[in-house]
GROMACS .gro file of C-alpha atoms in nm:
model
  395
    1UNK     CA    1  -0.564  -2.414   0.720
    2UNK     CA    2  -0.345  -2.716   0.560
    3UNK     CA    3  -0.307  -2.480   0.257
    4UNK     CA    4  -0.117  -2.239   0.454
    5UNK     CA    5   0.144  -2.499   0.521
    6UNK     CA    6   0.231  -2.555   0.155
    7UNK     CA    7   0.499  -2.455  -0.052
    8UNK     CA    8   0.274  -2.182  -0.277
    9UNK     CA    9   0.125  -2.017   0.071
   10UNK     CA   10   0.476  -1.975   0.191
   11UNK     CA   11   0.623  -1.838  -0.114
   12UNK     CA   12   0.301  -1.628  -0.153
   13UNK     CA   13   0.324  -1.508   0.259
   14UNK     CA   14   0.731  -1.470   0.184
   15UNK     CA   15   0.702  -1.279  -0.095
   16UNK     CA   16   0.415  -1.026   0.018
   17UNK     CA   17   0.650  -0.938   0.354
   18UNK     CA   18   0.949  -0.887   0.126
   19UNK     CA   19   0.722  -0.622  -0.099
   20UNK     CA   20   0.607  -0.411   0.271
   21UNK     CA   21   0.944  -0.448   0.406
   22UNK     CA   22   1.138  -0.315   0.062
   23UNK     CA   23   0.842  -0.042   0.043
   24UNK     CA   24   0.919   0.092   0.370
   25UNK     CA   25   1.317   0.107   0.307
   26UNK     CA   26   1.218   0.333  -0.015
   27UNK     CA   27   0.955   0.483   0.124
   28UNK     CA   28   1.181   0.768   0.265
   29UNK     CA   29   1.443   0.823  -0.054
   30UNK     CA   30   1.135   0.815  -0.301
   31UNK     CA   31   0.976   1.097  -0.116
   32UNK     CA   32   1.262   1.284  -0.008
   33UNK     CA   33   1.272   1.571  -0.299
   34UNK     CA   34   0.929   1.667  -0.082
   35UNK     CA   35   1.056   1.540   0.298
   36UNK     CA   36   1.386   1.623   0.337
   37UNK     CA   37   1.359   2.011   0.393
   38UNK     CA   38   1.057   1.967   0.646
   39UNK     CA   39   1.237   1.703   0.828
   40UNK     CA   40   1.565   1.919   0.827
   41UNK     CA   41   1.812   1.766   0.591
   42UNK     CA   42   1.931   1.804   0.225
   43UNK     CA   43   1.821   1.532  -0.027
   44UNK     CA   44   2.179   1.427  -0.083
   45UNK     CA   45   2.204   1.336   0.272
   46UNK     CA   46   2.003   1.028   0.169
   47UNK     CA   47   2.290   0.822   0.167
   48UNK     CA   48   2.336   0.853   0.482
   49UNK     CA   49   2.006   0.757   0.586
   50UNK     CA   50   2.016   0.463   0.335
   51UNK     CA   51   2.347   0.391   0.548
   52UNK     CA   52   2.173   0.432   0.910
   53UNK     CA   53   1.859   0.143   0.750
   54UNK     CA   54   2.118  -0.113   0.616
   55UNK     CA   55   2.388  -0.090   0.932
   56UNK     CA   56   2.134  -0.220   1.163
   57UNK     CA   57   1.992  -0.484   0.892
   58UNK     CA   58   2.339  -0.625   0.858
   59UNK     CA   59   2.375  -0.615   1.236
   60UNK     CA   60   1.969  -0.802   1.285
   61UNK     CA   61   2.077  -1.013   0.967
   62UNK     CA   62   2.388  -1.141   1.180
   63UNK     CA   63   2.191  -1.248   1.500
   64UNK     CA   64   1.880  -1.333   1.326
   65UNK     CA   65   2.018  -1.697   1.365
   66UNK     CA   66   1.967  -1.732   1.734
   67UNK     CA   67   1.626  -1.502   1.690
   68UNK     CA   68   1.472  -1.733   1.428
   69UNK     CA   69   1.537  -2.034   1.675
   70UNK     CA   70   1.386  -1.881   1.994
   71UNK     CA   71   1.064  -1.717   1.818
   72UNK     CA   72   1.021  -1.864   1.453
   73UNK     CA   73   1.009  -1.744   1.097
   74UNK     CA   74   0.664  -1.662   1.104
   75UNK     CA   75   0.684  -1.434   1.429
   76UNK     CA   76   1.017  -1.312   1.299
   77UNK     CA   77   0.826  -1.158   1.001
   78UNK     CA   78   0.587  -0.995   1.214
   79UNK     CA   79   0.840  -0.797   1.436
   80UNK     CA   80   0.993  -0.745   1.136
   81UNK     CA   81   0.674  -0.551   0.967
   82UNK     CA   82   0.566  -0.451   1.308
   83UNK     CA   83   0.900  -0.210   1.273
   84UNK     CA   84   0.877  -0.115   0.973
   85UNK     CA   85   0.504   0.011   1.102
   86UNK     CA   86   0.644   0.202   1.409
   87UNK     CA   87   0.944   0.339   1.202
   88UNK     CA   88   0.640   0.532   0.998
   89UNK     CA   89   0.493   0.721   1.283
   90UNK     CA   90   0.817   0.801   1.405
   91UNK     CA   91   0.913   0.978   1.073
   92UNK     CA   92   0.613   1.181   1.075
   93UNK     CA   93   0.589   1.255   1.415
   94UNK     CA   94   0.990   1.340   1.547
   95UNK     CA   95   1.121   1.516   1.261
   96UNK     CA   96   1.497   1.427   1.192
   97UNK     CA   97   1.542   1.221   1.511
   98UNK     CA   98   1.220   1.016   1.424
   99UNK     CA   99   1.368   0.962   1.057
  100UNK     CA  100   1.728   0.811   1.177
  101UNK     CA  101   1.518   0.611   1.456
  102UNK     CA  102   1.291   0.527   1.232
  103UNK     CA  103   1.557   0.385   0.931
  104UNK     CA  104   1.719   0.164   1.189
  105UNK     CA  105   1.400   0.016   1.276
  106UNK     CA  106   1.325  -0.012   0.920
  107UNK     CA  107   1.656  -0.179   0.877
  108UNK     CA  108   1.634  -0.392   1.170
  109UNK     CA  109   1.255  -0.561   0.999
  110UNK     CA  110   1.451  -0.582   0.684
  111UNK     CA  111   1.701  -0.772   0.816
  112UNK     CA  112   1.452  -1.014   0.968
  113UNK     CA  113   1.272  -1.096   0.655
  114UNK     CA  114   1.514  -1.310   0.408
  115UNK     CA  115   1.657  -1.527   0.668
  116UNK     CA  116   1.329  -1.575   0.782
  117UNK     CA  117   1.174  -1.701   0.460
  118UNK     CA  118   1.516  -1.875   0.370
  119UNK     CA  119   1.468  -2.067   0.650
  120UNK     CA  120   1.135  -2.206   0.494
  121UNK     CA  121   1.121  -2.210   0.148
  122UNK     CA  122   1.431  -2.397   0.174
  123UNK     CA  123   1.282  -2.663   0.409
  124UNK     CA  124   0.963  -2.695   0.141
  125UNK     CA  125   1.143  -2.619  -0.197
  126UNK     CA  126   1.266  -2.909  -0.404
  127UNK     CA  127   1.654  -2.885  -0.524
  128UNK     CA  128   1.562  -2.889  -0.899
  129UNK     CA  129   1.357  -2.574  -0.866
  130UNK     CA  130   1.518  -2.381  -0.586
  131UNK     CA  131   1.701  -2.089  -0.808
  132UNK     CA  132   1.342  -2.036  -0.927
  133UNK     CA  133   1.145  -2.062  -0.604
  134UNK     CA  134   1.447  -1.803  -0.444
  135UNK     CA  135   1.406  -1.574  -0.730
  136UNK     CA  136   1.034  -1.571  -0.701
  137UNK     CA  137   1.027  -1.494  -0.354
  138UNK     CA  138   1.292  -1.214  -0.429
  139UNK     CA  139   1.067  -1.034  -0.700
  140UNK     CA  140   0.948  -0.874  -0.350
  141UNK     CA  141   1.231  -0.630  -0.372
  142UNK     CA  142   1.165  -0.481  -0.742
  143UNK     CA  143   0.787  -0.470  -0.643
  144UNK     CA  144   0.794  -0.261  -0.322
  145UNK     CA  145   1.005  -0.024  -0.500
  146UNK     CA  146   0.812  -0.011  -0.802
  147UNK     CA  147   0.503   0.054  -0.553
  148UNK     CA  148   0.699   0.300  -0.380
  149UNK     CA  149   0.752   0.495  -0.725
  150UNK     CA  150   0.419   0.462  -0.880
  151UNK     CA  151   0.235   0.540  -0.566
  152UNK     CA  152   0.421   0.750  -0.295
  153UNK     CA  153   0.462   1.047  -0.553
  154UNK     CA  154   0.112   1.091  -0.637
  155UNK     CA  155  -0.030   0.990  -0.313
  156UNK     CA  156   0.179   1.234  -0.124
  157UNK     CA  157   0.031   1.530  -0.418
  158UNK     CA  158  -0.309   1.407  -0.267
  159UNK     CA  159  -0.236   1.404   0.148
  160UNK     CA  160   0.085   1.541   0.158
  161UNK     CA  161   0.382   1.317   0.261
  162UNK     CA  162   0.376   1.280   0.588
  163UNK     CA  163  -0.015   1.088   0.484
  164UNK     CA  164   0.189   0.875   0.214
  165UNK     CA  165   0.429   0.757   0.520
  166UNK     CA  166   0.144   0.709   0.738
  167UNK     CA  167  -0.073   0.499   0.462
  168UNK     CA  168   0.271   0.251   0.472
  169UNK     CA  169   0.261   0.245   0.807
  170UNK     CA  170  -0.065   0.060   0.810
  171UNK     CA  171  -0.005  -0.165   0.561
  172UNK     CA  172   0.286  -0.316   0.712
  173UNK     CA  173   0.100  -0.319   1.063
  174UNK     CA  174  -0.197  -0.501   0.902
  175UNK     CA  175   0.039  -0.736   0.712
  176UNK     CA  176   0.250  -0.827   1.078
  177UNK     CA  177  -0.113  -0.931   1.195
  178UNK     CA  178  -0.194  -1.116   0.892
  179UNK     CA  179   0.132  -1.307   0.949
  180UNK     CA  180   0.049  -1.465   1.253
  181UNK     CA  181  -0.156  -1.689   1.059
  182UNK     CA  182   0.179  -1.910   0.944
  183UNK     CA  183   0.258  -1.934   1.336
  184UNK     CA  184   0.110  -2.284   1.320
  185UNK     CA  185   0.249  -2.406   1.042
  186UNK     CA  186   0.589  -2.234   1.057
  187UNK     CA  187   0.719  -2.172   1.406
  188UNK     CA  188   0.657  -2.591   1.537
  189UNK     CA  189   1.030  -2.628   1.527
  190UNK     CA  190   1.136  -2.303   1.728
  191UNK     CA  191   1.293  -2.370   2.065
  192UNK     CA  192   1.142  -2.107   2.303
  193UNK     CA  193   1.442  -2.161   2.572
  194UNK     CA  194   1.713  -2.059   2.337
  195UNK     CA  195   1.918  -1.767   2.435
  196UNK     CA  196   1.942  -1.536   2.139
  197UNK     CA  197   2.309  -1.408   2.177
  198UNK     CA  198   2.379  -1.772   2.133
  199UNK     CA  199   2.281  -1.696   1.782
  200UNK     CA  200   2.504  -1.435   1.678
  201UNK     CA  201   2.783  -1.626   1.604
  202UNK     CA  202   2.570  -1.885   1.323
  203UNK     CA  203   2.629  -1.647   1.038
  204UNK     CA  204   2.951  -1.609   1.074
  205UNK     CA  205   3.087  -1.995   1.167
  206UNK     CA  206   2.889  -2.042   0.809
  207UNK     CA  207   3.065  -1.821   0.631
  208UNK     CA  208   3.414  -1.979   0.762
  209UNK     CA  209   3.279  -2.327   0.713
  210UNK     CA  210   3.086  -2.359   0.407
  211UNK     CA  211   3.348  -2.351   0.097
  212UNK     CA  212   3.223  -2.089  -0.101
  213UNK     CA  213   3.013  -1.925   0.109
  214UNK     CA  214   3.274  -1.614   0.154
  215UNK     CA  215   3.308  -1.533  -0.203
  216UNK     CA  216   2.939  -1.545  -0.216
  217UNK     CA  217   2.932  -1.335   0.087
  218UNK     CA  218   3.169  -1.059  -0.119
  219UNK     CA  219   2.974  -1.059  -0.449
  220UNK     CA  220   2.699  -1.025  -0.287
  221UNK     CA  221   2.843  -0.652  -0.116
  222UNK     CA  222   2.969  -0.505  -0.424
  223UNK     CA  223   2.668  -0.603  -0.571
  224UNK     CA  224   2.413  -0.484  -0.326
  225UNK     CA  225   2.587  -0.119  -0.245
  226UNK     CA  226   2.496  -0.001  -0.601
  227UNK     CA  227   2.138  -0.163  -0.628
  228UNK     CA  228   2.049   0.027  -0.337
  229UNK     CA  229   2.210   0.381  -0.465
  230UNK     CA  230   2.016   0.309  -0.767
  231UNK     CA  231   1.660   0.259  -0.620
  232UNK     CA  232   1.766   0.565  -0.385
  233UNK     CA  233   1.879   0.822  -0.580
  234UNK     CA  234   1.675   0.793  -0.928
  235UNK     CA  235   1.366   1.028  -0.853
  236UNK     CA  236   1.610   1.255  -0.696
  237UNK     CA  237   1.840   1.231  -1.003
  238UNK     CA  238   1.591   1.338  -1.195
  239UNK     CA  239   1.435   1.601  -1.050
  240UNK     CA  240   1.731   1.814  -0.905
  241UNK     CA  241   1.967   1.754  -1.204
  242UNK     CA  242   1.772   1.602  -1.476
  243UNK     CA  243   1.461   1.888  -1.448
  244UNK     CA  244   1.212   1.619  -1.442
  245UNK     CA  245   0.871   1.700  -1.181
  246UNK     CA  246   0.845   1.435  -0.913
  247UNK     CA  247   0.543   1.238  -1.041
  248UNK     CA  248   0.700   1.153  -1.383
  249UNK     CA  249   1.046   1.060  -1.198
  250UNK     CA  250   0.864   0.890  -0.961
  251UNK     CA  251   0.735   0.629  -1.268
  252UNK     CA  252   1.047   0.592  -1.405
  253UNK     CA  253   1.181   0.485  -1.100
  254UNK     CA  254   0.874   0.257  -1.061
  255UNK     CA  255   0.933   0.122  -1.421
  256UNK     CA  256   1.290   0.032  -1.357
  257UNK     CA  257   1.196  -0.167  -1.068
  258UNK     CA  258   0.904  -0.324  -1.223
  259UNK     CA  259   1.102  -0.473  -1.498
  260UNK     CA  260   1.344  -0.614  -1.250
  261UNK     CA  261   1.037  -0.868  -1.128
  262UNK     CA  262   1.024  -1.043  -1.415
  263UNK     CA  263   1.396  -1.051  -1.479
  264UNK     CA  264   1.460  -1.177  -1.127
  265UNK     CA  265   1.225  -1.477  -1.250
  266UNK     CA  266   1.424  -1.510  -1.595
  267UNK     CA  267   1.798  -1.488  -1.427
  268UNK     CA  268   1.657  -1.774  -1.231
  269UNK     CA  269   1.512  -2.013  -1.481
  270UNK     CA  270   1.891  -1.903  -1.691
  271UNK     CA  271   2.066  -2.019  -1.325
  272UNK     CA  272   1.875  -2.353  -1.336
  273UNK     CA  273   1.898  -2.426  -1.732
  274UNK     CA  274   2.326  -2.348  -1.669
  275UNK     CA  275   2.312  -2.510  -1.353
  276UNK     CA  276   2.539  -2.248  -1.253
  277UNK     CA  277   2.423  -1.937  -0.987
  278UNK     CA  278   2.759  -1.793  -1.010
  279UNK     CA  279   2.822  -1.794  -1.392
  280UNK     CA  280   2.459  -1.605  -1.399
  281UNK     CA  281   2.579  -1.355  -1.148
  282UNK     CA  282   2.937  -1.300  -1.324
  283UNK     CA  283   2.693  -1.191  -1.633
  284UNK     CA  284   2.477  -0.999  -1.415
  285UNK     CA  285   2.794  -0.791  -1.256
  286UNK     CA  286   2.913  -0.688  -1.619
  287UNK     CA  287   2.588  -0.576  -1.753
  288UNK     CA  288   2.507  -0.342  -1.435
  289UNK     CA  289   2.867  -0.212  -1.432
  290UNK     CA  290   2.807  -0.136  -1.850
  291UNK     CA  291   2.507   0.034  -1.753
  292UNK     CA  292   2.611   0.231  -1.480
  293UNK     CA  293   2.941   0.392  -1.677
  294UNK     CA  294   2.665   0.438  -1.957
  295UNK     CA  295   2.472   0.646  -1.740
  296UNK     CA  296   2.643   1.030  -1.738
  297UNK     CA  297   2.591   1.029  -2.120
  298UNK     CA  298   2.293   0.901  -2.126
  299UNK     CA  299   2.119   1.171  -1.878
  300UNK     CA  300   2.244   1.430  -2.093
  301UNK     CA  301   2.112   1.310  -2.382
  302UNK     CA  302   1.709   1.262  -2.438
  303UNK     CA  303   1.468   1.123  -2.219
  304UNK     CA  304   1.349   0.778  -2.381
  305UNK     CA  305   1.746   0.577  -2.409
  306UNK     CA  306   1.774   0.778  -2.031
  307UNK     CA  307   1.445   0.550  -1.932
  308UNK     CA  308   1.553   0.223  -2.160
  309UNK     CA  309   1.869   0.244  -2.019
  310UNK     CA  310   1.750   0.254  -1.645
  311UNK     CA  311   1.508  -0.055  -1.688
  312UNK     CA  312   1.810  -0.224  -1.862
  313UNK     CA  313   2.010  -0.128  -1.544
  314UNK     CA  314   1.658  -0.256  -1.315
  315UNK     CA  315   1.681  -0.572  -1.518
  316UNK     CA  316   2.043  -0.609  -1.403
  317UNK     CA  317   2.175  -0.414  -1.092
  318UNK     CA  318   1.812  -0.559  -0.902
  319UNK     CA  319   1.780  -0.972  -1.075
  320UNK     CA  320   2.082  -1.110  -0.887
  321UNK     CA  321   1.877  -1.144  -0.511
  322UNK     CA  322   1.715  -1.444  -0.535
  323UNK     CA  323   2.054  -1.633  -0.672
  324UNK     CA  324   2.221  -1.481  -0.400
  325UNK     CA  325   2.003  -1.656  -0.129
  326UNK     CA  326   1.934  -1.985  -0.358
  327UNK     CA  327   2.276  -2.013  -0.372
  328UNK     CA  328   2.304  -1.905   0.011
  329UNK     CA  329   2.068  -2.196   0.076
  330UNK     CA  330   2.243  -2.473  -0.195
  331UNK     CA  331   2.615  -2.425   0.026
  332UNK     CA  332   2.472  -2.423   0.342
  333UNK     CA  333   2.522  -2.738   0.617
  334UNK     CA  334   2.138  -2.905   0.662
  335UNK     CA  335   1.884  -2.717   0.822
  336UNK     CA  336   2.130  -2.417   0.889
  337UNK     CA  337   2.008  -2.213   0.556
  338UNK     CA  338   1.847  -1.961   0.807
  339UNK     CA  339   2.196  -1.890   0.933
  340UNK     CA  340   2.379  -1.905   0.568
  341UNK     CA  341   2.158  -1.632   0.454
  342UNK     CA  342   2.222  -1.409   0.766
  343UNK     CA  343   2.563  -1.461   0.717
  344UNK     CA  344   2.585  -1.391   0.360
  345UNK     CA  345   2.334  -1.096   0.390
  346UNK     CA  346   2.502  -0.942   0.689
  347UNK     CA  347   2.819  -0.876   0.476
  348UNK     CA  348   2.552  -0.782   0.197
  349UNK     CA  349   2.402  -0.501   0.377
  350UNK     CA  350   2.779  -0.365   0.498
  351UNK     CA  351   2.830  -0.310   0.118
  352UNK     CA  352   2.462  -0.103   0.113
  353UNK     CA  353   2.610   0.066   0.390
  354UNK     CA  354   2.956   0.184   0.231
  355UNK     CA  355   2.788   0.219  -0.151
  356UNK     CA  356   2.483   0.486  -0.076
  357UNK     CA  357   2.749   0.640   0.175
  358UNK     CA  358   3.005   0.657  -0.076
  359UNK     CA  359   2.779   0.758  -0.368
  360UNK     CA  360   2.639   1.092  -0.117
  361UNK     CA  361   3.034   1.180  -0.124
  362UNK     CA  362   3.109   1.137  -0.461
  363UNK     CA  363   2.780   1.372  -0.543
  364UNK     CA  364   2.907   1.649  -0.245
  365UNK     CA  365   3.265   1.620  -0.479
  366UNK     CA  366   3.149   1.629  -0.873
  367UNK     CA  367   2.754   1.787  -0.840
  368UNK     CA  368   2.669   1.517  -1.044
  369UNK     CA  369   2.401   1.214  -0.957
  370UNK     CA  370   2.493   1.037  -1.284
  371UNK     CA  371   2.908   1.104  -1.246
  372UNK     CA  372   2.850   0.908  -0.912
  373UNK     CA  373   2.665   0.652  -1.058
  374UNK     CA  374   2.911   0.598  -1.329
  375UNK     CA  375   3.205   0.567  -1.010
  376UNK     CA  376   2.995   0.330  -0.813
  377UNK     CA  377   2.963   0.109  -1.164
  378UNK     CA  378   3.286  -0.043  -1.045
  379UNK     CA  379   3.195  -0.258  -0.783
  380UNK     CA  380   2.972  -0.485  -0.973
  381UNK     CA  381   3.218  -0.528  -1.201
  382UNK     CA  382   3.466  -0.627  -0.913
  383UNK     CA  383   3.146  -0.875  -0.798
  384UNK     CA  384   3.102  -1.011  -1.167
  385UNK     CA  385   3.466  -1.107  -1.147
  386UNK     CA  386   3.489  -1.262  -0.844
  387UNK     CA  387   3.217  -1.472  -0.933
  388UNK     CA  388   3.303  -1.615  -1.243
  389UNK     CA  389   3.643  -1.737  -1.115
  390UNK     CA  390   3.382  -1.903  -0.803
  391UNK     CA  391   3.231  -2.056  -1.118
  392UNK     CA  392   3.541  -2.154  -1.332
  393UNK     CA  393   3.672  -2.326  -0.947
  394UNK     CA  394   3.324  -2.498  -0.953
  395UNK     CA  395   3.341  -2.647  -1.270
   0.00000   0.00000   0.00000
């Protein structure tokens, strides 16, 4: 048991719950060229369902303050999973009510998760190695959507789709059990008395408080909106405007979000040798927002610089997480990182919320996945400016 309270079993536990929870936000948009007639929507509604999972994760990100003090990080990640779990059954079981229900439980877990492992990794993580340990623990992301991409595709050929929902489903409900595990090691400093509502309000006092914090709070939006349209909308891309069949698409998508786990781990060992987060993310910005205005060309050209160019744009639009939250953790006041993450990642998921929203209009307007993509391309280059005056300020 004393290994569970270490710094590898935490980043390990962290890391696993960020791979179920990201799995079971694309879980949906990965299998919606298959779902979205039986459920009783068009696929390019998805970004309003993308919009319905990240409003309430911005919303559970902004009281998961006063939540993490009553019950703990390591109970928080159960409910969290636990969600995500229910959120399953209700998609296969209600039809389009269940799948709006559903994405705002999914969102809710989701924005559980990072301030929940925030909270410890920064209380075990050593200064010198903190961009790395954050980055780490963020690789969760790229790997539940590359699982969603490899797998959901082919599994759902097997069982159909509603048994690809329902095999998610059970992993995240036997993940929420394996959680409870950390409770001991974890949850000792929760206060059980503390009224929750009281908690609302410790995201945003951080973001007023802690110079820089804002800034980070804004990158991190125009940043986040087009990740999420990315790791949405590729399959779907593909198959209704590219020709592609839903199992190949499907692996591209998984490839482009495979390649982001390493380069999550590489932007943070560049963060650490610069000894500057927001000089790495002003060079993340410009590369996604190259890639995305590269994008309408490169669709209508052939398929292998289509498939380098996506993993380029995985390596970039999904690497800057875990500097977000390192950097999250580095401004916030002692033993408050829980709160400067919900904060920061409350504002984050209002920019998921506007970009997938946005991007679903901008399709309805030109037909065109990749013309969309190539419009949304401009708010990571508003967040790779905005961070690298935050960096010129800090030097």
């Amino acid at each position: 048991m004393r290994r569970l309270a270490g710094l590898g079993a935490a980043l390990a536990a962290t890391t696993g719950a960020q791979s179920l929870a990201t799995l079971a936000v694309f879980t949906l948009p990965v299998l919606a060229p298959l779902a979205a007639r039986d459920i009783g929507a068009e696929p390019h509604w998805l970004g309003w369902q993308v919009a319905c999972t990240y409003a309430a994760a911005s919303t559970a990100s902004m009281f998961s303050g006063g939540v993490l003090r009553r019950l703990g990080p390591a109970r928080c990640t159960q409910i969290a999973l636990s969600a995500g779990a229910l959120a399953c059954l209700l998609i296969i079981l209600a039809g389009l009510a269940g799948a709006v229900l559903g994405s705002f439980l999914i969102g809710m877990g989701y924005g559980l998760t990072n301030p929940s492992a925030s909270q410890v990794l920064a209380r075990l993580t050593p200064a010198a190695r903190r961009n790395r340990v954050f980055a780490i623990k963020q690789t969760g992301v790229p790997i539940g959507g590359a699982l969603a991409g490899a797998i959901l595709p082919g599994l759902a050929g097997l069982v159909g789709w509603q048994g690809a929902v329902l095999a998610v489903g059970l992993a995240l409900a036997a993940a929420a059990l394996g959680c409870g595990a950390f409770r001991p090691h974890w949850d000792g400093e929760r206060e059980p008395g503390f009224p929750i509502g009281a908690g609302a309000s410790g995201g945003i006092v951080a973001l007023r408080t802690r110079p820089g914090l804002a800034a980070l709070a804004v990158i991190s939006a125009c940043f986040s909106g087009f990740q999420l349209a990315l790791g949405s909308y590729i399959v779907t891309m593909l198959v209704e405007e590219g020709g592609w069949t839903p199992v190949a698409a499907g692996f591209v998508s998984s490839a482009s979000q495979a390649v982001g786990i390493g380069a999550r781990i590489a932007w943070g060992v560049v963060a650490d040798w610069w000894r500057s987060g927001m000089k790495t993310l002003a060079a993340i910005g410009v590369c996604t927002c190259l890639g995305g205005a590269l994008l309408p060309a490169a669709l209508a050209g052939p398929g292998a610089p289509l498939v380098a160019l996506l993993c380029l744009l995985g390596t970039c639009a999904a690497g800057w997480n875990g500097l977000l939250l390192a950097e999250a953790a580095r401004m916030a006041a002692p033993g408050k990182a829980g709160d400067a993450a919900g904060g920061v990642l409350s504002v984050a998921f209002a920019g998921v919320v506007v970009g997938p929203s946005l991007f679903g209009a901008a399709v309805a307007v030109t037909h065109s996945y990749a013309m969309a993509f190539g419009m949304l391309a401009v708010f990571p280059g508003i967040g790779a400016l905005i961070a690298w005056r935050a960096a010129l300020r800090g030097r």
